[in-house]
Amino acid sequence: MKIKKLFLNLDDVANAALFLAVFIGIWQLVFVLGIWPKISLPSPATVAESFANIISNYTLFKGIGITLGRLVVGFFISIALGAAIGFAMIKFKGFGKTMSSFSAGLLSFPSIAWVPFSILLIGFNDAGILFVVIMSSVFSITISTYSSIRNIPPIYIDAAKNMGAKGLSLFLHATIPAATPSLIIGIRQGWSFAWHAIIGAEILMSIVGLGHILSVGREFQDMGQVIASMITIFTIGLLVDRLLLFKLEEKVRSRWGIE
Amino acid sequence: MTKLEAKNIEKYFDHDGQKLQALGGIDLKVNDGDFVCLVGPSGCGKSTFLRIVAGLDRPDNGEVLLDGKPVIETGPDRILVFQEGALFPWLKVIDNVEFGLKIAGIPKSERSEISKRYLDMMQLTRFAESYTYQLSTGMKQRVAIARALVLDPDVLLMDEPFAALDAQTRDLLLVEMQLIWERTKKTILFVTHNVAEATMLGNRVAVFTNRPSTIKKEIVIDYRRPRISEDENLSKYQQQILAELRPEVKANV
C-alpha cells in the first residue's frame, strides 16, 4: 500500500497516455479536415515546433522563472497577511463577523478587475502585479483561517486547556494542528486563485513572464506560441497542485485517518 | 482528609430562550484517595458537574474547593477523561500521552521515561508510534487514561469513559481501573449511567436526582477488590442504587 503510493501507478500512467493520445488524435483530425484556417488552428506538429523554438531561445524558461518567482513572493505575502487577518478575526469577534462577509464578497471578485486599479495606484511594474496576485488570493486564506479555527471541535481545545495549555502554547500545540487539515484546503484554493491572477496580470501588465509570452503570441498572430504557452501554464498548475499541495493534504489526511 | 469539596453548585443553561436549571445545588465532599461514582438519569447534569470541577465550565452559583482552595480555572491538577477520549489525531500515541508534560516544559528524556512507564501500565507500548485512528475504541480510552495519569493529577475526573466499549473490553478495563486506583491512590470522580459499573468501581456512589439535580443519596460500598462483574454480592448494592434511581428515571421519561 505504502510502496504503491511512492511510485507512479502504472495504470494511471497508461490512462493518462491514452487520454493524451486521443486528444492529440482528435486535434490532428480537426486540423486535417480544415475547418479553421491553418493560422487559427495549427497542427500539433506546428505547436511542437513553436515549443522547441521558445525552449531553444530560452524565452520559455526565463518566462517560467519570472512568473514563478513573482508568484511565490506574492503567495507567501498572501499567506502571512491572510493568516494574520484570520487570527485577528478570531480574536475580535465583531471584526470577524464583518470581515467574513466582506471577504466572501472579495473572494468572488474577478482577479482581472484589480488590474486597472493596481496600474493607477501602483504602476505598470512588478509591485503592481504582486498587488493583483495578493488581492486575489489573500481573502481565500483569510476565510479559510477563520473558518478552520472556528470549526475545531471544542473538545480538543478543552482537553488541551485541561492539560495546562494556554495562550501561545494552546495556539501552537492545539489550535494550529487541529485546524491544519482544513487550512491546507484553503492554501490550495488560495494558490489556485494566485495562479489565475498572475497570468491575467502578466497578459495585461508585464513585458516579461509566461502571461507576456502568451500575449506576444496573440500580437504576432502566432497561434503555435499561444497554444504552447497555454500547455505550459496548464502543466505547471497541475504539477504544483498534484506534486506539492495535494501530496501535503494527503499526508495530513492519512495521519488523521481521514479517507 | 477532604481533597475536593463542591458547595451548592448551581448551573443554568439557555434552552430555546428559556432558562433551564441543570444543577440545583450539588454538595459533595470527596476524601483523598476516594473512588466516587456519580450515577443519575441521563441529562441530569452529571457531566456538567464534572466539567465544572475540571474548571472547563463556570458554575452560576457555589464553588469547588481543591485542598480548601477555590478552583477558578482549568488545570492539570484535575484531569478530565472524556467519553470520546478526545485524543489528538495529529499526534502519535506516545505524543498524545506526553502532551501535558510537553506543555509543562518537561525535557524530552524525562518525558520519555514517564510516558514509557504509563504506556507500559496501560499495555500500549507496541502502539506508541501509531496514530489514534489506528486504535480500537478500547485502546483509545487506554491512551486517554495514560495521558491523564502521566500528569499525576490530584483528582482524576472520568466522564463515562467506558460507555462506548463492548461488554468484554469494558469488563477488562473495569478490573484494570481498580488496579490503577490501588496502585496510584488517586482520588477519582467517575460519572456513569451504568449501575453495575458504579458498584464495581466506587467505594462511594452518589445518586443524582432529575433536573435540577442534587445529590439524593450516597451509598458506601465497603467490599473487597478487585471486584468482578459476575460477583453476585454486588447486586445487593445495585438494588439499593436502583431503588433510588428508578423514580428519577421515571420522572424523566
Short mmCIF file of C-alpha atoms in Angstrom, two decimals:
data_model
loop_
_atom_site.label_atom_id
_atom_site.label_comp_id
_atom_site.label_asym_id
_atom_site.label_seq_id
_atom_site.Cartn_x
_atom_site.Cartn_y
_atom_site.Cartn_z
CA MET A 1 0.00 0.00 0.00
CA LYS A 2 2.74 2.40 1.03
CA ILE A 3 5.05 1.31 -1.79
CA LYS A 4 2.27 1.78 -4.30
CA LYS A 5 1.90 5.38 -3.18
CA LEU A 6 5.60 6.14 -3.54
CA PHE A 7 5.84 5.13 -7.18
CA LEU A 8 3.69 6.20 -10.06
CA ASN A 9 0.82 3.85 -10.54
CA LEU A 10 1.25 2.16 -13.94
CA ASP A 11 -2.49 2.07 -14.62
CA ASP A 12 -2.71 5.81 -14.05
CA VAL A 13 0.19 6.47 -16.40
CA ALA A 14 -1.37 4.26 -19.09
CA ASN A 15 -4.73 6.03 -18.71
CA ALA A 16 -3.14 9.46 -18.95
CA ALA A 17 -1.15 8.43 -22.04
CA LEU A 18 -4.28 7.10 -23.72
CA PHE A 19 -6.19 10.28 -22.89
CA LEU A 20 -3.39 12.40 -24.34
CA ALA A 21 -3.14 10.26 -27.49
CA VAL A 22 -6.89 10.53 -28.15
CA PHE A 23 -6.80 14.28 -27.55
CA ILE A 24 -3.92 14.84 -29.98
CA GLY A 25 -5.58 12.47 -32.44
CA ILE A 26 -8.82 14.49 -32.48
CA TRP A 27 -6.84 17.71 -32.77
CA GLN A 28 -4.93 16.32 -35.77
CA LEU A 29 -8.19 15.15 -37.33
CA VAL A 30 -9.83 18.56 -36.95
CA PHE A 31 -6.71 20.12 -38.44
CA VAL A 32 -6.76 17.77 -41.45
CA LEU A 33 -10.47 18.45 -42.03
CA GLY A 34 -9.52 22.11 -42.46
CA ILE A 35 -12.49 23.60 -40.59
CA TRP A 36 -10.34 26.51 -39.44
CA PRO A 37 -7.56 28.14 -41.42
CA LYS A 38 -4.07 26.92 -40.52
CA ILE A 39 -3.18 30.20 -38.91
CA SER A 40 -6.10 29.93 -36.47
CA LEU A 41 -5.65 26.27 -35.65
CA PRO A 42 -2.15 24.92 -36.33
CA SER A 43 -1.37 21.19 -36.26
CA PRO A 44 0.09 19.50 -33.16
CA ALA A 45 3.40 19.33 -35.03
CA THR A 46 3.46 23.11 -35.59
CA VAL A 47 2.80 23.71 -31.90
CA ALA A 48 5.61 21.28 -31.03
CA GLU A 49 7.84 23.35 -33.32
CA SER A 50 6.84 26.58 -31.52
CA PHE A 51 7.58 24.83 -28.28
CA ALA A 52 11.03 23.82 -29.48
CA ASN A 53 11.55 27.39 -30.63
CA ILE A 54 10.71 29.12 -27.31
CA ILE A 55 12.63 26.46 -25.42
CA SER A 56 15.79 26.75 -27.52
CA ASN A 57 15.93 30.56 -27.27
CA TYR A 58 15.31 30.33 -23.51
CA THR A 59 12.19 32.55 -23.69
CA LEU A 60 10.12 29.85 -22.02
CA PHE A 61 12.47 29.13 -19.12
CA LYS A 62 13.02 32.82 -18.42
CA GLY A 63 9.28 33.33 -18.51
CA ILE A 64 8.60 30.44 -16.16
CA GLY A 65 11.30 31.63 -13.79
CA ILE A 66 9.97 35.19 -13.65
CA THR A 67 6.34 34.15 -13.28
CA LEU A 68 7.02 31.57 -10.56
CA GLY A 69 9.32 33.99 -8.75
CA ARG A 70 6.59 36.64 -8.62
CA LEU A 71 4.00 34.05 -7.71
CA VAL A 72 5.96 32.62 -4.79
CA VAL A 73 6.64 36.07 -3.34
CA GLY A 74 3.02 37.17 -3.76
CA PHE A 75 1.62 33.93 -2.42
CA PHE A 76 3.77 33.93 0.70
CA ILE A 77 2.78 37.51 1.44
CA SER A 78 -0.82 36.37 0.98
CA ILE A 79 -0.43 33.52 3.43
CA ALA A 80 1.20 35.71 6.06
CA LEU A 81 -1.27 38.55 5.63
CA GLY A 82 -4.32 36.29 5.23
CA ALA A 83 -3.45 34.24 8.31
CA ALA A 84 -2.84 37.42 10.35
CA ILE A 85 -6.24 38.84 9.35
CA GLY A 86 -7.85 35.46 10.02
CA PHE A 87 -6.39 35.28 13.53
CA ALA A 88 -7.48 38.85 14.23
CA MET A 89 -11.00 37.88 13.13
CA ILE A 90 -10.99 35.08 15.72
CA LYS A 91 -9.63 37.34 18.41
CA PHE A 92 -12.04 40.22 17.78
CA LYS A 93 -15.48 38.71 17.22
CA GLY A 94 -17.19 41.81 15.81
CA PHE A 95 -14.40 42.35 13.31
CA GLY A 96 -14.60 38.66 12.45
CA LYS A 97 -18.28 38.84 11.56
CA THR A 98 -17.95 41.95 9.40
CA MET A 99 -14.75 40.85 7.74
CA SER A 100 -16.17 37.44 6.95
CA SER A 101 -18.96 38.85 4.76
CA PHE A 102 -16.55 41.39 3.28
CA SER A 103 -14.04 38.63 2.43
CA ALA A 104 -16.76 36.44 0.93
CA GLY A 105 -17.59 39.28 -1.46
CA LEU A 106 -13.97 39.81 -2.37
CA LEU A 107 -13.45 36.09 -2.82
CA SER A 108 -15.71 36.04 -5.86
CA PHE A 109 -14.29 39.33 -7.16
CA PRO A 110 -12.59 38.62 -10.52
CA SER A 111 -8.82 38.97 -10.23
CA ILE A 112 -8.55 40.74 -13.55
CA ALA A 113 -10.82 43.52 -12.21
CA TRP A 114 -8.00 44.54 -9.86
CA VAL A 115 -5.70 45.32 -12.81
CA PRO A 116 -6.82 48.88 -13.69
CA PHE A 117 -6.88 49.83 -10.01
CA SER A 118 -3.41 48.40 -9.49
CA ILE A 119 -1.96 50.17 -12.57
CA LEU A 120 -3.27 53.53 -11.40
CA LEU A 121 -2.41 53.02 -7.74
CA ILE A 122 1.00 51.34 -8.00
CA GLY A 123 2.03 51.39 -11.60
CA PHE A 124 2.87 49.28 -14.57
CA ASN A 125 5.51 47.26 -12.72
CA ASP A 126 6.34 44.18 -10.65
CA ALA A 127 4.86 45.63 -7.49
CA GLY A 128 1.61 46.28 -9.37
CA ILE A 129 1.49 42.64 -10.49
CA LEU A 130 2.22 41.45 -6.93
CA PHE A 131 -0.64 43.60 -5.71
CA VAL A 132 -3.07 41.87 -8.06
CA VAL A 133 -1.80 38.43 -7.01
CA ILE A 134 -2.08 39.26 -3.32
CA MET A 135 -5.54 40.80 -3.55
CA SER A 136 -6.75 37.78 -5.50
CA SER A 137 -5.53 35.14 -3.06
CA VAL A 138 -5.39 36.76 0.36
CA PHE A 139 -9.11 36.54 1.08
CA SER A 140 -9.25 32.85 0.43
CA ILE A 141 -6.50 32.39 3.03
CA THR A 142 -8.29 34.76 5.42
CA ILE A 143 -11.63 32.98 5.21
CA SER A 144 -10.06 29.56 5.45
CA THR A 145 -8.01 30.54 8.51
CA TYR A 146 -11.10 31.97 10.18
CA SER A 147 -13.40 29.06 9.45
CA SER A 148 -10.78 26.36 10.08
CA ILE A 149 -10.20 27.65 13.58
CA ARG A 150 -13.87 28.21 14.30
CA ASN A 151 -14.73 24.68 13.23
CA ILE A 152 -12.24 22.96 15.52
CA PRO A 153 -14.17 20.50 17.71
CA PRO A 154 -14.28 22.29 21.12
CA ILE A 155 -13.34 19.07 22.88
CA TYR A 156 -9.76 19.30 21.55
CA ILE A 157 -9.38 22.78 22.94
CA ASP A 158 -10.98 21.76 26.25
CA ALA A 159 -8.67 18.76 26.56
CA ALA A 160 -5.59 20.86 25.77
CA LYS A 161 -6.57 23.58 28.25
CA ASN A 162 -7.30 20.95 30.88
CA MET A 163 -3.78 19.59 30.42
CA GLY A 164 -2.34 23.01 31.06
CA ALA A 165 -2.12 24.63 27.61
CA LYS A 166 -2.98 28.31 27.42
CA GLY A 167 -2.10 31.37 25.38
CA LEU A 168 0.69 30.71 22.93
CA SER A 169 1.14 27.05 23.86
CA LEU A 170 -2.57 26.40 23.30
CA PHE A 171 -2.34 28.14 19.95
CA LEU A 172 0.77 26.30 18.77
CA HIS A 173 0.07 22.85 20.16
CA ALA A 174 -3.69 22.60 19.78
CA THR A 175 -5.34 25.33 17.67
CA ILE A 176 -2.98 25.26 14.70
CA PRO A 177 -2.57 21.48 14.42
CA ALA A 178 -6.30 20.91 14.92
CA ALA A 179 -7.06 23.39 12.12
CA THR A 180 -4.40 22.07 9.73
CA PRO A 181 -6.46 19.73 7.51
CA SER A 182 -8.85 22.48 6.52
CA LEU A 183 -6.14 25.15 6.47
CA ILE A 184 -4.36 23.19 3.77
CA ILE A 185 -7.52 23.11 1.66
CA GLY A 186 -7.64 26.90 1.95
CA ILE A 187 -4.00 27.19 0.93
CA ARG A 188 -4.64 25.01 -2.12
CA GLN A 189 -7.55 27.21 -3.10
CA GLY A 190 -5.50 30.35 -2.48
CA TRP A 191 -2.73 29.00 -4.68
CA SER A 192 -5.16 28.41 -7.50
CA PHE A 193 -6.51 31.97 -7.20
CA ALA A 194 -2.97 33.34 -7.20
CA TRP A 195 -2.14 31.33 -10.29
CA HIS A 196 -5.20 32.67 -12.16
CA ALA A 197 -4.32 36.18 -11.10
CA ILE A 198 -0.68 36.22 -12.13
CA ILE A 199 -1.30 35.01 -15.67
CA GLY A 200 -4.06 37.58 -16.12
CA ALA A 201 -1.94 40.36 -14.67
CA GLU A 202 1.06 39.43 -16.82
CA ILE A 203 -1.00 39.42 -20.01
CA LEU A 204 -2.06 42.99 -19.30
CA MET A 205 0.73 44.48 -17.20
CA SER A 206 4.03 42.78 -17.94
CA ILE A 207 6.77 42.81 -20.53
CA VAL A 208 8.18 39.51 -19.27
CA GLY A 209 6.79 36.23 -17.85
CA LEU A 210 4.51 33.46 -19.07
CA GLY A 211 1.48 35.68 -19.44
CA HIS A 212 3.53 38.03 -21.59
CA ILE A 213 4.68 35.20 -23.87
CA LEU A 214 1.02 34.38 -24.35
CA SER A 215 0.12 37.92 -25.21
CA VAL A 216 3.09 38.29 -27.61
CA GLY A 217 1.81 35.17 -29.39
CA ARG A 218 -1.53 36.90 -29.87
CA GLU A 219 0.05 40.16 -31.13
CA PHE A 220 2.07 38.32 -33.78
CA GLN A 221 -0.84 36.01 -34.63
CA ASP A 222 1.40 33.11 -33.65
CA MET A 223 -1.15 30.53 -32.55
CA GLY A 224 1.62 27.95 -32.10
CA GLN A 225 3.20 30.07 -29.39
CA VAL A 226 -0.21 30.79 -27.80
CA ILE A 227 -1.04 27.11 -27.50
CA ALA A 228 2.48 26.22 -26.36
CA SER A 229 2.18 28.81 -23.55
CA MET A 230 -1.24 27.51 -22.61
CA ILE A 231 0.08 23.97 -22.35
CA THR A 232 2.93 25.22 -20.17
CA ILE A 233 0.53 27.07 -17.87
CA PHE A 234 -1.68 24.02 -17.61
CA THR A 235 1.26 21.75 -16.84
CA ILE A 236 2.75 23.97 -14.14
CA GLY A 237 -0.64 24.38 -12.46
CA LEU A 238 -1.15 20.65 -12.49
CA LEU A 239 2.33 19.80 -11.22
CA VAL A 240 2.27 22.26 -8.34
CA ASP A 241 -1.17 21.13 -7.22
CA ARG A 242 -0.57 17.39 -7.56
CA LEU A 243 3.06 17.10 -6.54
CA LEU A 244 3.09 19.68 -3.79
CA LEU A 245 -0.25 20.76 -2.35
CA PHE A 246 -2.25 17.60 -2.92
CA LYS A 247 0.60 15.47 -1.54
CA LEU A 248 0.72 17.67 1.53
CA GLU A 249 -3.03 17.39 2.03
CA GLU A 250 -2.92 13.63 1.58
CA LYS A 251 -0.14 13.31 4.12
CA VAL A 252 -2.12 15.17 6.76
CA ARG A 253 -5.31 13.31 5.95
CA SER A 254 -3.68 9.91 6.20
CA ARG A 255 -2.13 10.82 9.53
CA TRP A 256 -5.55 11.83 10.86
CA GLY A 257 -7.16 8.77 9.31
CA ILE A 258 -9.50 10.87 7.14
CA GLU A 259 -10.41 8.99 3.96
CA MET B 1 -8.94 14.36 54.74
CA THR B 2 -11.13 16.27 52.33
CA LYS B 3 -9.47 16.57 48.94
CA LEU B 4 -12.28 18.04 46.94
CA GLU B 5 -15.42 19.79 48.00
CA ALA B 6 -18.34 21.04 45.94
CA LYS B 7 -20.54 23.56 47.70
CA ASN B 8 -24.02 24.30 46.44
CA ILE B 9 -23.11 24.15 42.74
CA GLU B 10 -25.84 25.57 40.51
CA LYS B 11 -25.81 25.80 36.76
CA TYR B 12 -28.32 27.21 34.28
CA PHE B 13 -28.49 26.73 30.54
CA ASP B 14 -30.29 28.65 27.84
CA HIS B 15 -32.75 26.38 26.12
CA ASP B 16 -34.76 27.99 23.31
CA GLY B 17 -34.63 31.29 25.12
CA GLN B 18 -35.73 29.71 28.38
CA LYS B 19 -33.52 29.38 31.40
CA LEU B 20 -33.13 25.77 32.29
CA GLN B 21 -31.63 24.79 35.62
CA ALA B 22 -29.34 21.81 35.22
CA LEU B 23 -27.74 21.70 38.64
CA GLY B 24 -29.84 22.63 41.64
CA GLY B 25 -27.18 22.88 44.31
CA ILE B 26 -24.74 20.00 44.36
CA ASP B 27 -22.94 19.36 47.64
CA LEU B 28 -20.23 16.75 47.63
CA LYS B 29 -17.20 16.01 49.77
CA VAL B 30 -14.52 13.72 48.39
CA ASN B 31 -11.73 12.42 50.60
CA ASP B 32 -8.17 11.96 49.46
CA GLY B 33 -7.92 8.61 47.70
CA ASP B 34 -11.68 8.19 47.38
CA PHE B 35 -13.22 6.50 44.36
CA VAL B 36 -16.61 8.18 43.97
CA CYS B 37 -19.03 7.19 41.23
CA LEU B 38 -21.77 9.59 40.16
CA VAL B 39 -24.89 7.98 38.76
CA GLY B 40 -28.12 9.59 37.65
CA PRO B 41 -30.74 9.70 34.92
CA SER B 42 -29.44 10.78 31.52
CA GLY B 43 -29.36 14.52 31.02
CA CYS B 44 -29.27 15.17 34.76
CA GLY B 45 -26.10 17.21 34.59
CA LYS B 46 -23.50 14.72 35.87
CA SER B 47 -21.17 15.61 33.03
CA THR B 48 -21.78 19.32 33.54
CA PHE B 49 -20.84 18.90 37.17
CA LEU B 50 -17.63 17.13 36.17
CA ARG B 51 -16.76 19.92 33.71
CA ILE B 52 -17.29 22.45 36.48
CA VAL B 53 -14.96 20.51 38.79
CA ALA B 54 -12.44 20.40 35.93
CA GLY B 55 -12.77 24.16 35.61
CA LEU B 56 -13.91 23.96 31.99
CA ASP B 57 -17.31 25.47 32.84
CA ARG B 58 -18.14 28.05 35.48
CA PRO B 59 -20.93 27.42 37.99
CA ASP B 60 -23.64 30.10 38.25
CA ASN B 61 -23.58 29.66 41.99
CA GLY B 62 -21.47 27.87 44.57
CA GLU B 63 -17.83 26.89 44.43
CA VAL B 64 -15.47 23.97 44.11
CA LEU B 65 -12.62 23.69 46.59
CA LEU B 66 -9.49 21.67 45.97
CA ASP B 67 -7.46 21.24 49.17
CA GLY B 68 -9.56 24.04 50.59
CA LYS B 69 -8.69 26.48 47.79
CA PRO B 70 -11.35 27.62 45.32
CA VAL B 71 -11.00 26.36 41.77
CA ILE B 72 -11.07 29.26 39.32
CA GLU B 73 -9.72 27.81 36.10
CA THR B 74 -8.91 24.52 34.49
CA GLY B 75 -5.54 22.92 35.06
CA PRO B 76 -3.59 19.69 35.18
CA ASP B 77 -4.31 19.05 38.87
CA ARG B 78 -7.80 17.88 37.82
CA ILE B 79 -7.59 15.93 34.59
CA LEU B 80 -10.79 15.04 32.78
CA VAL B 81 -11.00 11.85 30.72
CA PHE B 82 -13.70 12.49 28.13
CA GLN B 83 -16.27 9.99 26.99
CA GLU B 84 -14.95 10.19 23.43
CA GLY B 85 -11.34 10.13 24.60
CA ALA B 86 -10.62 13.45 22.89
CA LEU B 87 -7.24 12.20 21.72
CA PHE B 88 -5.41 14.46 19.30
CA PRO B 89 -5.50 12.92 15.83
CA TRP B 90 -2.45 14.91 14.73
CA LEU B 91 -0.21 13.21 17.30
CA LYS B 92 1.10 9.68 17.69
CA VAL B 93 0.01 7.72 20.75
CA ILE B 94 3.25 8.49 22.57
CA ASP B 95 2.98 12.22 21.81
CA ASN B 96 -0.64 12.22 22.97
CA VAL B 97 0.48 10.68 26.24
CA GLU B 98 3.32 13.19 26.60
CA PHE B 99 1.22 16.21 25.64
CA GLY B 100 0.69 17.64 29.11
CA LEU B 101 4.32 17.02 30.05
CA LYS B 102 5.49 18.88 26.97
CA ILE B 103 3.20 21.80 27.80
CA ALA B 104 4.66 21.80 31.31
CA GLY B 105 8.11 22.20 29.77
CA ILE B 106 9.49 18.89 30.97
CA PRO B 107 12.60 17.90 28.97
CA LYS B 108 12.41 15.16 26.35
CA SER B 109 14.38 12.50 28.20
CA GLU B 110 12.31 12.85 31.34
CA ARG B 111 9.10 12.83 29.30
CA SER B 112 10.03 9.57 27.59
CA GLU B 113 10.79 7.99 30.93
CA ILE B 114 7.41 8.93 32.39
CA SER B 115 5.39 8.08 29.29
CA LYS B 116 7.16 4.74 28.97
CA ARG B 117 6.02 3.79 32.45
CA TYR B 118 2.37 4.57 31.77
CA LEU B 119 2.33 3.16 28.24
CA ASP B 120 3.59 0.01 29.85
CA MET B 121 0.98 0.11 32.60
CA MET B 122 -1.82 0.55 30.06
CA GLN B 123 -0.35 -2.11 27.73
CA LEU B 124 0.15 0.38 24.95
CA THR B 125 3.88 0.07 24.38
CA ARG B 126 3.61 -1.55 20.97
CA PHE B 127 1.16 1.12 19.82
CA ALA B 128 3.39 4.03 20.88
CA GLU B 129 4.13 5.05 17.29
CA SER B 130 0.58 4.57 15.98
CA TYR B 131 -1.80 7.35 15.13
CA THR B 132 -5.06 7.38 17.03
CA TYR B 133 -7.33 6.38 14.14
CA GLN B 134 -5.49 3.08 14.00
CA LEU B 135 -6.66 2.17 17.52
CA SER B 136 -9.81 0.43 18.69
CA THR B 137 -12.16 2.35 20.98
CA GLY B 138 -10.85 0.43 23.98
CA MET B 139 -7.25 1.27 23.08
CA LYS B 140 -8.18 4.92 22.67
CA GLN B 141 -9.58 5.03 26.18
CA ARG B 142 -6.39 3.41 27.50
CA VAL B 143 -4.42 6.20 25.82
CA ALA B 144 -6.76 8.80 27.32
CA ILE B 145 -6.24 7.33 30.79
CA ALA B 146 -2.46 7.15 30.30
CA ARG B 147 -2.47 10.76 29.09
CA ALA B 148 -4.24 11.75 32.29
CA LEU B 149 -2.09 9.68 34.66
CA VAL B 150 1.27 10.96 33.39
CA LEU B 151 0.34 14.36 34.80
CA ASP B 152 -0.09 12.87 38.26
CA PRO B 153 -3.29 14.86 38.89
CA ASP B 154 -4.69 15.35 42.40
CA VAL B 155 -8.07 14.30 41.11
CA LEU B 156 -8.92 12.16 38.12
CA LEU B 157 -12.28 13.03 36.55
CA MET B 158 -13.81 10.44 34.28
CA ASP B 159 -16.89 11.14 32.18
CA GLU B 160 -18.46 7.83 31.13
CA PRO B 161 -15.14 6.72 29.67
CA PHE B 162 -16.28 3.15 29.04
CA ALA B 163 -19.75 3.89 27.66
CA ALA B 164 -18.78 3.27 24.05
CA LEU B 165 -16.97 -0.01 24.69
CA ASP B 166 -18.18 -3.54 24.04
CA ALA B 167 -19.00 -5.60 27.13
CA GLN B 168 -15.82 -7.68 27.18
CA THR B 169 -13.48 -4.74 26.79
CA ARG B 170 -15.41 -2.84 29.42
CA ASP B 171 -15.15 -5.68 31.96
CA LEU B 172 -11.43 -5.83 31.34
CA LEU B 173 -10.99 -2.10 31.82
CA LEU B 174 -13.21 -2.06 34.91
CA VAL B 175 -10.85 -4.51 36.59
CA GLU B 176 -7.80 -2.61 35.35
CA MET B 177 -9.24 0.65 36.60
CA GLN B 178 -9.45 -0.79 40.12
CA LEU B 179 -5.82 -1.91 39.93
CA ILE B 180 -4.77 1.52 38.70
CA TRP B 181 -6.62 3.12 41.57
CA GLU B 182 -4.98 0.82 44.12
CA ARG B 183 -1.55 1.42 42.62
CA THR B 184 -1.79 5.17 42.24
CA LYS B 185 -4.03 6.03 45.22
CA LYS B 186 -5.67 8.68 43.07
CA THR B 187 -8.83 10.48 44.08
CA ILE B 188 -11.31 9.60 41.33
CA LEU B 189 -14.68 11.05 40.37
CA PHE B 190 -16.31 8.74 37.86
CA VAL B 191 -19.54 9.56 36.02
CA THR B 192 -21.56 6.66 34.68
CA HIS B 193 -25.17 5.74 33.96
CA ASN B 194 -24.35 2.08 34.42
CA VAL B 195 -25.19 0.95 37.95
CA ALA B 196 -23.20 -2.31 37.74
CA GLU B 197 -20.16 -0.30 36.66
CA ALA B 198 -20.61 2.05 39.61
CA THR B 199 -20.73 -0.80 42.12
CA MET B 200 -17.62 -2.39 40.65
CA LEU B 201 -15.58 0.78 40.83
CA GLY B 202 -16.74 3.07 43.59
CA ASN B 203 -16.20 2.91 47.28
CA ARG B 204 -18.96 5.51 47.29
CA VAL B 205 -21.77 6.01 44.83
CA ALA B 206 -23.59 9.35 44.70
CA VAL B 207 -27.05 9.23 43.13
CA PHE B 208 -28.18 12.35 41.26
CA THR B 209 -31.83 13.40 41.06
CA ASN B 210 -33.51 14.56 37.92
CA ARG B 211 -33.05 18.21 36.78
CA PRO B 212 -32.45 20.48 38.55
CA SER B 213 -30.21 17.88 40.10
CA THR B 214 -28.97 17.50 43.60
CA ILE B 215 -27.33 14.52 45.22
CA LYS B 216 -30.13 12.39 46.57
CA LYS B 217 -28.22 9.69 48.36
CA GLU B 218 -24.70 8.46 48.88
CA ILE B 219 -24.15 4.73 49.15
CA VAL B 220 -20.96 3.37 50.65
CA ILE B 221 -19.65 0.17 49.12
CA ASP B 222 -17.22 -1.40 51.50
CA TYR B 223 -16.37 -4.55 49.64
CA ARG B 224 -13.18 -6.39 48.70
CA ARG B 225 -11.32 -5.74 45.46
CA PRO B 226 -10.75 -6.37 42.69
CA ARG B 227 -14.46 -6.74 42.12
CA ILE B 228 -15.60 -8.60 39.03
CA SER B 229 -18.85 -8.09 37.17
CA GLU B 230 -20.04 -11.67 37.88
CA ASP B 231 -19.85 -11.16 41.65
CA GLU B 232 -23.41 -11.64 42.95
CA ASN B 233 -22.68 -9.92 46.23
CA LEU B 234 -22.57 -6.63 44.34
CA SER B 235 -26.22 -6.96 43.37
CA LYS B 236 -27.28 -6.00 46.89
CA TYR B 237 -25.67 -2.59 46.32
CA GLN B 238 -27.05 -2.40 42.83
CA GLN B 239 -30.60 -2.92 44.16
CA GLN B 240 -30.04 -0.17 46.69
CA ILE B 241 -28.87 2.27 44.00
CA LEU B 242 -31.62 1.29 41.57
CA ALA B 243 -34.24 1.88 44.25
CA GLU B 244 -33.03 5.46 44.50
CA LEU B 245 -32.60 5.89 40.78
CA ARG B 246 -35.83 4.41 39.47
CA PRO B 247 -38.20 7.23 40.47
CA GLU B 248 -35.80 9.76 38.94
CA VAL B 249 -35.62 7.93 35.65
CA LYS B 250 -39.41 7.55 35.59
CA ALA B 251 -39.89 11.25 36.13
CA ASN B 252 -37.57 11.80 33.22
CA VAL B 253 -39.39 9.64 30.65
#
